[in-house]
Short mmCIF file of C-alpha atoms in Angstrom, two decimals:
data_model
loop_
_atom_site.label_atom_id
_atom_site.label_comp_id
_atom_site.label_asym_id
_atom_site.label_seq_id
_atom_site.Cartn_x
_atom_site.Cartn_y
_atom_site.Cartn_z
CA UNK A 1 0.00 0.00 0.00
CA UNK A 2 1.13 3.57 -0.63
CA UNK A 3 2.78 5.33 2.29
CA UNK A 4 2.17 8.86 3.50
CA UNK A 5 5.39 10.49 2.33
CA UNK A 6 5.84 14.22 2.84
CA UNK A 7 5.23 16.26 -0.30
CA UNK A 8 7.91 18.30 -2.04
CA UNK A 9 6.33 21.05 -4.18
CA UNK A 10 6.92 20.54 -7.89
CA UNK A 11 7.92 23.35 -10.22
CA UNK A 12 5.10 24.41 -12.51
CA UNK A 13 7.33 25.14 -15.50
CA UNK A 14 9.83 22.95 -17.25
CA UNK A 15 13.27 24.58 -17.54
CA UNK A 16 14.59 25.08 -21.07
CA UNK A 17 17.99 23.73 -20.05
CA UNK A 18 20.09 22.87 -17.00
CA UNK A 19 23.57 21.50 -16.50
CA UNK A 20 22.39 18.15 -15.10
CA UNK A 21 19.14 16.19 -15.15
CA UNK A 22 18.73 13.52 -12.46
CA UNK A 23 16.28 10.76 -13.33
CA UNK A 24 14.75 9.37 -10.16
CA UNK A 25 13.61 11.07 -6.95
CA UNK A 26 14.79 8.58 -4.35
CA UNK A 27 17.41 9.22 -1.70
CA UNK A 28 20.30 8.79 -4.16
CA UNK A 29 18.89 11.22 -6.70
CA UNK A 30 17.83 13.74 -4.06
CA UNK A 31 21.25 13.64 -2.39
CA UNK A 32 23.03 14.07 -5.73
CA UNK A 33 20.79 17.05 -6.49
CA UNK A 34 21.64 18.62 -3.14
CA UNK A 35 25.41 18.27 -3.52
CA UNK A 36 25.35 19.51 -7.11
CA UNK A 37 23.18 22.50 -6.20
CA UNK A 38 25.51 23.37 -3.31
CA UNK A 39 28.31 23.69 -5.88
CA UNK A 40 26.31 26.08 -8.00
CA UNK A 41 25.51 23.49 -10.68
CA UNK A 42 22.06 23.92 -12.23
CA UNK A 43 20.16 20.68 -11.79
CA UNK A 44 16.67 19.31 -12.41
CA UNK A 45 15.45 16.36 -10.34
CA UNK A 46 12.79 14.47 -12.32
CA UNK A 47 10.51 11.90 -10.71
CA UNK A 48 7.73 10.07 -12.57
CA UNK A 49 5.65 9.77 -9.41
CA UNK A 50 6.24 11.60 -6.15
CA UNK A 51 9.56 12.14 -4.39
CA UNK A 52 10.55 9.06 -2.35
CA UNK A 53 7.53 7.15 -3.57
CA UNK A 54 9.22 3.79 -4.02
CA UNK A 55 11.96 1.95 -2.14
CA UNK A 56 13.42 5.05 -0.46
CA UNK A 57 10.29 5.28 1.70
CA UNK A 58 9.61 1.53 1.96
CA UNK A 59 12.85 0.21 3.47
CA UNK A 60 13.58 -0.74 7.07
CA UNK A 61 15.15 2.59 7.95
CA UNK A 62 18.50 1.11 8.99
CA UNK A 63 21.72 3.12 8.76
CA UNK A 64 24.40 0.49 9.26
CA UNK A 65 28.04 -0.38 8.90
CA UNK A 66 27.71 -3.84 10.44
CA UNK A 67 27.58 -6.82 8.06
CA UNK A 68 28.00 -4.52 5.06
CA UNK A 69 29.99 -5.66 2.03
CA UNK A 70 33.58 -4.56 2.60
CA UNK A 71 33.63 -2.78 -0.76
CA UNK A 72 30.92 -0.44 0.53
CA UNK A 73 32.42 0.31 3.93
CA UNK A 74 34.52 3.37 2.96
CA UNK A 75 31.44 4.96 1.41
CA UNK A 76 29.30 3.95 4.41
CA UNK A 77 31.76 5.54 6.83
CA UNK A 78 31.42 8.79 4.89
CA UNK A 79 27.65 8.41 4.94
CA UNK A 80 27.60 8.05 8.74
CA UNK A 81 29.48 11.35 8.97
CA UNK A 82 26.91 13.00 6.72
CA UNK A 83 23.98 11.55 8.67
CA UNK A 84 25.43 13.00 11.89
CA UNK A 85 25.07 16.53 10.52
CA UNK A 86 22.16 15.87 8.16
CA UNK A 87 19.39 17.63 10.08
CA UNK A 88 21.48 20.78 10.29
CA UNK A 89 22.50 20.55 6.65
CA UNK A 90 18.98 20.14 5.28
CA UNK A 91 17.34 22.32 7.94
CA UNK A 92 14.79 19.60 8.52
CA UNK A 93 14.11 16.39 10.38
CA UNK A 94 15.38 13.07 9.03
CA UNK A 95 14.89 11.05 12.21
CA UNK A 96 18.52 9.97 12.33
CA UNK A 97 19.94 8.72 15.62
CA UNK A 98 22.66 6.27 16.60
CA UNK A 99 21.02 3.48 18.59
CA UNK A 100 23.03 0.42 17.62
CA UNK A 101 22.22 -2.56 15.40
CA UNK A 102 22.63 -6.20 16.34
CA UNK A 103 22.93 -9.30 14.11
CA UNK A 104 21.90 -12.25 16.25
CA UNK A 105 23.41 -15.70 15.83
CA UNK A 106 21.40 -18.72 16.90
CA UNK A 107 24.05 -21.37 16.35
CA UNK A 108 27.80 -21.81 16.01
CA UNK A 109 27.68 -21.54 12.21
CA UNK A 110 26.06 -18.11 12.43
CA UNK A 111 28.52 -17.07 15.12
CA UNK A 112 31.40 -18.06 12.84
CA UNK A 113 29.84 -16.06 10.00
CA UNK A 114 29.65 -12.92 12.14
CA UNK A 115 33.16 -13.42 13.49
CA UNK A 116 34.53 -13.85 9.98
CA UNK A 117 32.98 -10.55 8.87
CA UNK A 118 34.32 -8.82 11.98
CA UNK A 119 37.86 -10.03 11.27
CA UNK A 120 37.72 -8.86 7.67
CA UNK A 121 36.34 -5.46 8.71
CA UNK A 122 38.98 -4.72 11.39
CA UNK A 123 41.15 -2.55 9.11
CA UNK A 124 38.25 -0.07 8.89
CA UNK A 125 38.18 0.38 12.69
CA UNK A 126 34.43 0.11 12.99
CA UNK A 127 33.29 -0.16 16.61
CA UNK A 128 31.64 -3.55 16.02
CA UNK A 129 32.18 -6.45 18.39
CA UNK A 130 30.76 -9.84 19.32
CA UNK A 131 28.57 -9.94 22.43
CA UNK A 132 27.20 -12.90 24.33
CA UNK A 133 25.81 -13.90 27.71
CA UNK A 134 25.12 -11.10 30.15
CA UNK A 135 26.44 -8.43 27.80
CA UNK A 136 24.02 -9.54 25.08
CA UNK A 137 21.15 -9.34 27.58
CA UNK A 138 22.26 -5.87 28.62
CA UNK A 139 22.45 -4.55 25.05
CA UNK A 140 19.19 -6.22 23.95
CA UNK A 141 17.06 -6.52 27.10
CA UNK A 142 13.61 -8.00 27.37
CA UNK A 143 14.03 -11.05 25.16
CA UNK A 144 12.64 -14.35 26.36
CA UNK A 145 14.90 -16.06 23.84
CA UNK A 146 18.66 -16.01 24.28
CA UNK A 147 20.89 -16.24 21.23
CA UNK A 148 24.28 -17.88 21.27
CA UNK A 149 25.96 -14.54 20.47
CA UNK A 150 25.54 -11.49 18.26
CA UNK A 151 27.49 -9.00 16.21
CA UNK A 152 26.79 -5.56 17.65
CA UNK A 153 27.74 -2.16 16.25
CA UNK A 154 26.76 0.51 18.75
CA UNK A 155 27.39 3.45 16.42
CA UNK A 156 24.96 2.21 13.78
CA UNK A 157 21.51 3.70 13.81
CA UNK A 158 18.29 4.53 12.05
CA UNK A 159 16.55 7.29 10.14
CA UNK A 160 12.98 7.74 8.97
CA UNK A 161 12.32 6.75 5.34
CA UNK A 162 9.10 8.79 5.27
CA UNK A 163 11.01 11.93 6.21
CA UNK A 164 14.63 11.77 5.10
CA UNK A 165 14.46 11.84 1.30
CA UNK A 166 11.84 14.58 1.16
CA UNK A 167 13.90 16.66 3.60
CA UNK A 168 16.96 16.25 1.38
CA UNK A 169 15.01 17.08 -1.80
CA UNK A 170 13.50 20.16 -0.15
CA UNK A 171 17.00 21.31 0.83
CA UNK A 172 18.18 20.82 -2.76
CA UNK A 173 15.23 22.88 -3.94
CA UNK A 174 16.09 25.72 -1.57
CA UNK A 175 19.63 25.63 -3.00
CA UNK A 176 18.24 26.17 -6.49
CA UNK A 177 17.54 22.66 -7.80
CA UNK A 178 14.42 22.35 -9.94
CA UNK A 179 12.24 19.55 -8.55
CA UNK A 180 9.77 18.05 -11.04
CA UNK A 181 7.48 15.39 -9.65
CA UNK A 182 4.93 13.59 -11.84
CA UNK A 183 7.35 14.29 -14.67
CA UNK A 184 8.60 11.07 -16.22
CA UNK A 185 11.74 11.15 -18.31
CA UNK A 186 11.03 9.10 -21.43
CA UNK A 187 14.60 8.97 -22.70
CA UNK A 188 18.01 10.60 -23.05
CA UNK A 189 19.04 12.49 -26.19
CA UNK A 190 22.55 12.11 -27.58
CA UNK A 191 24.30 14.43 -29.99
CA UNK A 192 27.62 13.29 -31.41
CA UNK A 193 27.51 10.44 -28.91
CA UNK A 194 27.24 12.80 -25.90
CA UNK A 195 24.31 13.61 -23.65
CA UNK A 196 22.55 16.70 -24.99
CA UNK A 197 19.15 16.56 -23.32
CA UNK A 198 16.32 14.48 -21.97
CA UNK A 199 12.77 14.10 -23.20
CA UNK A 200 10.12 14.21 -20.48
CA UNK A 201 6.39 13.75 -20.73
CA UNK A 202 6.16 17.54 -20.46
CA UNK A 203 8.76 18.32 -23.10
CA UNK A 204 12.50 18.49 -23.66
CA UNK A 205 15.12 19.74 -21.22
CA UNK A 206 18.57 20.47 -22.60
CA UNK A 207 21.55 19.31 -20.50
CA UNK A 208 25.12 18.17 -20.83
CA UNK A 209 24.88 15.49 -18.14
CA UNK A 210 22.23 13.02 -17.02
CA UNK A 211 22.17 10.77 -13.96
CA UNK A 212 20.13 7.57 -14.02
CA UNK A 213 19.14 6.99 -10.39
CA UNK A 214 15.90 5.25 -11.21
CA UNK A 215 16.07 2.35 -8.77
CA UNK A 216 14.17 -0.69 -9.99
CA UNK A 217 13.46 1.07 -13.30
CA UNK A 218 17.12 1.62 -14.20
CA UNK A 219 17.56 -1.61 -16.14
CA UNK A 220 14.58 -0.76 -18.37
CA UNK A 221 15.72 2.83 -18.88
CA UNK A 222 19.32 1.99 -19.76
CA UNK A 223 18.23 -0.70 -22.17
CA UNK A 224 16.89 2.03 -24.48
CA UNK A 225 20.43 3.43 -24.63
CA UNK A 226 21.84 0.08 -25.66
CA UNK A 227 23.30 -0.55 -22.21
CA UNK A 228 22.88 -3.93 -20.54
CA UNK A 229 22.67 -3.62 -16.76
CA UNK A 230 22.20 -6.96 -14.99
CA UNK A 231 19.56 -6.03 -12.45
CA UNK A 232 16.53 -7.81 -11.04
CA UNK A 233 13.77 -6.77 -8.66
CA UNK A 234 13.38 -8.38 -5.25
CA UNK A 235 10.26 -7.76 -3.19
CA UNK A 236 10.66 -7.06 0.50
CA UNK A 237 7.73 -6.62 2.90
CA UNK A 238 7.52 -4.59 6.09
CA UNK A 239 4.92 -4.00 8.80
CA UNK A 240 4.66 -1.39 11.52
CA UNK A 241 3.21 -1.85 14.96
CA UNK A 242 1.49 0.30 17.52
CA UNK A 243 3.72 1.66 20.35
CA UNK A 244 5.45 -0.91 22.57
CA UNK A 245 6.14 -0.07 26.21
CA UNK A 246 9.61 -1.15 27.26
CA UNK A 247 10.65 -2.29 23.79
CA UNK A 248 14.33 -2.51 22.83
CA UNK A 249 16.11 0.58 21.51
CA UNK A 250 18.72 -1.06 19.22
CA UNK A 251 17.61 -2.64 15.96
CA UNK A 252 17.97 -6.38 15.53
CA UNK A 253 18.24 -8.91 12.72
CA UNK A 254 17.83 -12.63 13.16
CA UNK A 255 16.95 -15.43 10.81
CA UNK A 256 13.35 -15.29 12.05
CA UNK A 257 12.59 -11.57 12.25
CA UNK A 258 14.07 -8.10 12.15
CA UNK A 259 12.92 -4.89 13.79
CA UNK A 260 13.79 -1.29 14.55
CA UNK A 261 12.09 1.26 16.76
CA UNK A 262 10.13 4.19 15.31
CA UNK A 263 9.85 7.71 16.79
CA UNK A 264 6.25 7.05 17.86
CA UNK A 265 7.33 4.05 19.96
CA UNK A 266 6.10 1.51 17.43
CA UNK A 267 8.37 -0.75 15.39
CA UNK A 268 9.06 -1.66 11.81
CA UNK A 269 9.11 -5.46 11.62
CA UNK A 270 10.18 -7.70 8.75
CA UNK A 271 10.95 -11.32 8.08
CA UNK A 272 14.71 -11.68 8.08
CA UNK A 273 14.68 -14.65 5.69
CA UNK A 274 11.90 -14.08 3.16
CA UNK A 275 12.49 -11.95 0.07
CA UNK A 276 10.40 -12.70 -3.01
CA UNK A 277 11.90 -12.91 -6.50
CA UNK A 278 9.36 -12.97 -9.31
CA UNK A 279 10.33 -15.03 -12.34
CA UNK A 280 10.61 -12.52 -15.19
CA UNK A 281 12.16 -12.46 -18.69
CA UNK A 282 15.33 -10.76 -17.42
CA UNK A 283 15.77 -13.61 -14.96
CA UNK A 284 16.48 -15.93 -17.86
CA UNK A 285 18.67 -13.37 -19.62
CA UNK A 286 20.87 -12.83 -16.55
CA UNK A 287 20.57 -16.33 -15.09
CA UNK A 288 24.27 -17.17 -15.17
CA UNK A 289 25.24 -13.83 -13.59
CA UNK A 290 22.79 -14.27 -10.71
CA UNK A 291 23.23 -18.02 -10.21
CA UNK A 292 25.98 -17.74 -7.53
CA UNK A 293 23.78 -15.35 -5.52
CA UNK A 294 20.77 -17.60 -5.94
CA UNK A 295 22.74 -20.55 -4.59
CA UNK A 296 24.33 -18.70 -1.67
CA UNK A 297 21.10 -16.93 -0.64
CA UNK A 298 18.71 -19.76 -1.46
CA UNK A 299 17.27 -19.93 2.07
CA UNK A 300 16.26 -16.27 2.06
CA UNK A 301 14.80 -16.09 -1.47
CA UNK A 302 11.31 -17.18 -2.53
CA UNK A 303 10.87 -17.67 -6.28
CA UNK A 304 7.41 -16.83 -7.59
CA UNK A 305 5.50 -17.05 -10.85
CA UNK A 306 3.13 -14.11 -10.89
CA UNK A 307 1.91 -11.19 -12.96
CA UNK A 308 5.31 -9.51 -13.09
CA UNK A 309 6.43 -11.77 -15.96
CA UNK A 310 3.79 -10.48 -18.36
CA UNK A 311 4.07 -6.96 -16.92
CA UNK A 312 7.79 -6.70 -17.60
CA UNK A 313 7.47 -8.44 -20.95
CA UNK A 314 4.94 -5.84 -22.07
CA UNK A 315 7.11 -2.97 -20.76
CA UNK A 316 10.31 -4.16 -22.40
CA UNK A 317 9.78 -3.00 -25.97
CA UNK A 318 11.10 0.43 -27.01
CA UNK A 319 8.53 3.22 -27.08
CA UNK A 320 8.91 6.31 -29.28
CA UNK A 321 9.61 9.39 -27.21
CA UNK A 322 6.45 11.14 -28.38
CA UNK A 323 4.29 8.37 -26.91
CA UNK A 324 3.29 7.49 -23.35
CA UNK A 325 6.09 5.53 -21.70
CA UNK A 326 5.90 2.65 -19.19
CA UNK A 327 7.05 5.15 -16.53
CA UNK A 328 3.84 7.11 -16.95
CA UNK A 329 1.65 4.01 -16.91
CA UNK A 330 3.08 2.94 -13.55
CA UNK A 331 3.84 6.05 -11.51
CA UNK A 332 4.69 4.17 -8.32
CA UNK A 333 5.70 0.53 -7.87
CA UNK A 334 3.37 -0.53 -5.07
CA UNK A 335 3.41 -4.33 -4.76
CA UNK A 336 1.25 -6.26 -2.35
CA UNK A 337 3.04 -7.20 0.89
CA UNK A 338 3.65 -10.85 1.66
CA UNK A 339 1.41 -11.05 4.69
CA UNK A 340 2.08 -14.70 5.50
CA UNK A 341 5.81 -14.09 5.92
CA UNK A 342 5.17 -10.94 7.91
CA UNK A 343 2.75 -12.65 10.28
CA UNK A 344 5.24 -15.50 10.79
CA UNK A 345 7.88 -12.95 11.72
CA UNK A 346 5.55 -11.12 14.08
CA UNK A 347 4.52 -14.35 15.82
CA UNK A 348 8.17 -15.29 16.39
CA UNK A 349 8.94 -11.77 17.60
CA UNK A 350 6.22 -11.93 20.24
CA UNK A 351 7.55 -15.28 21.46
CA UNK A 352 11.08 -13.90 21.76
CA UNK A 353 10.11 -10.49 23.21
CA UNK A 354 6.98 -10.64 25.39
CA UNK A 355 6.79 -6.82 25.42
CA UNK A 356 5.44 -7.02 21.84
CA UNK A 357 2.43 -9.13 22.87
CA UNK A 358 0.45 -6.00 23.75
CA UNK A 359 0.94 -4.23 20.42
CA UNK A 360 -0.99 -4.62 17.19
CA UNK A 361 -0.11 -4.50 13.51
CA UNK A 362 -1.04 -1.07 12.13
CA UNK A 363 0.16 -1.21 8.53
CA UNK A 364 1.84 -3.53 6.01
CA UNK A 365 3.58 -2.66 2.74
CA UNK A 366 6.17 -3.87 0.24
CA UNK A 367 8.78 -2.44 -2.10
CA UNK A 368 10.88 -3.64 -5.02
CA UNK A 369 14.63 -3.54 -4.46
CA UNK A 370 17.02 -3.03 -7.39
CA UNK A 371 19.50 -5.90 -7.04
CA UNK A 372 22.76 -6.56 -8.90
CA UNK A 373 24.55 -9.95 -9.15
CA UNK A 374 27.20 -8.97 -6.59
CA UNK A 375 24.71 -7.01 -4.43
CA UNK A 376 26.68 -3.76 -4.53
CA UNK A 377 25.66 -0.68 -6.51
CA UNK A 378 26.73 0.85 -9.76
CA UNK A 379 27.93 4.42 -9.19
CA UNK A 380 29.72 5.14 -12.39
CA UNK A 381 30.13 7.21 -15.49
CA UNK A 382 29.65 5.38 -18.79
CA UNK A 383 32.83 5.48 -20.81
CA UNK A 384 31.29 5.45 -24.25
CA UNK A 385 28.44 7.89 -23.51
CA UNK A 386 30.05 11.09 -22.19
CA UNK A 387 27.78 12.90 -19.78
CA UNK A 388 25.91 9.80 -18.58
CA UNK A 389 26.26 8.63 -14.96
CA UNK A 390 24.54 5.62 -13.39
CA UNK A 391 23.63 5.32 -9.71
CA UNK A 392 21.55 2.23 -9.09
CA UNK A 393 21.58 -1.39 -7.92
CA UNK A 394 21.78 -0.67 -4.20
CA UNK A 395 20.34 -4.13 -3.54
CA UNK A 396 18.16 -3.29 -0.56
CA UNK A 397 20.74 -1.37 1.47
CA UNK A 398 20.85 1.98 -0.30
CA UNK A 399 18.98 4.07 2.26
CA UNK A 400 21.75 4.26 4.83
CA UNK A 401 24.52 4.71 2.28
CA UNK A 402 22.40 7.07 0.16
CA UNK A 403 23.72 10.49 1.25
CA UNK A 404 27.35 9.58 0.54
CA UNK A 405 26.37 7.81 -2.68
CA UNK A 406 24.69 11.01 -3.82
CA UNK A 407 27.81 12.94 -2.88
CA UNK A 408 29.90 10.54 -4.96
CA UNK A 409 27.55 10.99 -7.91
CA UNK A 410 27.96 14.76 -7.64
CA UNK A 411 31.75 14.31 -7.57
CA UNK A 412 31.71 12.18 -10.71
CA UNK A 413 29.41 14.56 -12.57
CA UNK A 414 31.38 17.66 -11.55
CA UNK A 415 34.75 16.02 -12.16
CA UNK A 416 36.04 16.77 -8.67
CA UNK A 417 37.97 14.60 -6.21
CA UNK A 418 35.59 11.75 -5.29
CA UNK A 419 34.60 11.28 -1.67
CA UNK A 420 35.86 7.67 -1.97
CA UNK A 421 37.52 5.65 -4.70
CA UNK A 422 34.63 4.65 -7.03
CA UNK A 423 36.47 1.77 -8.71
CA UNK A 424 34.48 -0.99 -6.98
CA UNK A 425 31.23 0.54 -8.24
CA UNK A 426 32.18 0.81 -11.91
CA UNK A 427 29.57 -0.19 -14.48
CA UNK A 428 32.15 -2.00 -16.61
CA UNK A 429 32.64 -4.71 -13.97
CA UNK A 430 29.60 -6.46 -15.51
CA UNK A 431 31.09 -6.22 -19.00
CA UNK A 432 27.90 -4.35 -19.77
CA UNK A 433 29.28 -1.16 -21.24
CA UNK A 434 28.79 -2.22 -24.84
CA UNK A 435 28.22 0.50 -27.38
CA UNK A 436 25.31 2.71 -26.55
CA UNK A 437 23.07 3.88 -29.31
CA UNK A 438 21.47 7.31 -29.61
CA UNK A 439 17.74 7.75 -29.28
CA UNK A 440 16.39 10.30 -31.68
CA UNK A 441 13.80 12.68 -30.31
CA UNK A 442 10.58 12.51 -32.30
#
């Protein structure tokens, strides 16, 4: 179901031209717009629906370093620094606070997994540690169930998905960015092989740079430029509860459930081992690239045959830029939540933490995560299409890293010293940077 995201006023008039057009109004696009606008770069942020309408408002709200892919940690460290000053920077409320996040281990195999990550992450000097026994009970009080041990990072935290992205976009707007909601970009124009403009449903906007930060839509959008991005959609479901007296302050993940506290005293709750992957045409196309992930994450993935196969098949064909695009036909991806998995998680949560027995489920929703084969994002220029930058594939953990990812995008677009080395996030690692082809505006 759609969530009540704060509204960012949209500009009434389409600009004739700007330096940069950002395609996608999630936390990555909004953050990139802010950091470009702060440098005096003219930028238009285009969103086919409303700002933060899809995964940026539908995630768990975690801001974490713990159990993150090591290739992302330098960028995540920078993001934590940005989150610390975010409210002041955007002159608004993002809900960020450092409350700690725990990854519980119910057996020796899971303990070994957490310890292995901790050993690999030591060079980054993150304040994560293993806790067990009385210390585990002190950090995560109130649980009737006792885990063998847990990985705990006390400096990790949370922010509010319903507030953060709109606050960032509003700050970008105050800095001079043009925010255009309900304004789908149908395609990118190339002149002499370089970005020269974009075509929106409201008309053309000239630009010398375009950023594709379109989340789950990025694969479809880049395909029209002749670029093959291996990306699939994974559905994750979340519920929120009424306030819980005496509930735990840190967030927790276990194989049975995950939760984090909300400002109203309620909790976001999810099933820690149930993400749904619809079988779609791209699944066959990219089967070999995703097979290792499918094997390693088999326990946490649920393959489904549903309406998404025919939906994505019908959306895949190119559409002339003077006709209604798939982005206008589906303004917001709003999948049905998987209520069975959510109720299983809630039942297990109540058994483990009796304090939750008095609360009720208030709302349930789902979102589609943009997932790459190696589960880390693409934040990269495209070598053979000057002026094009991609920022997508955050694989379900883009919210926390989003502010620094947007900063890195701004660095790449502006040609300044990047906030971190972007090599690990290059598009070419998928061997997908084959020749792009221009799309002629009709």
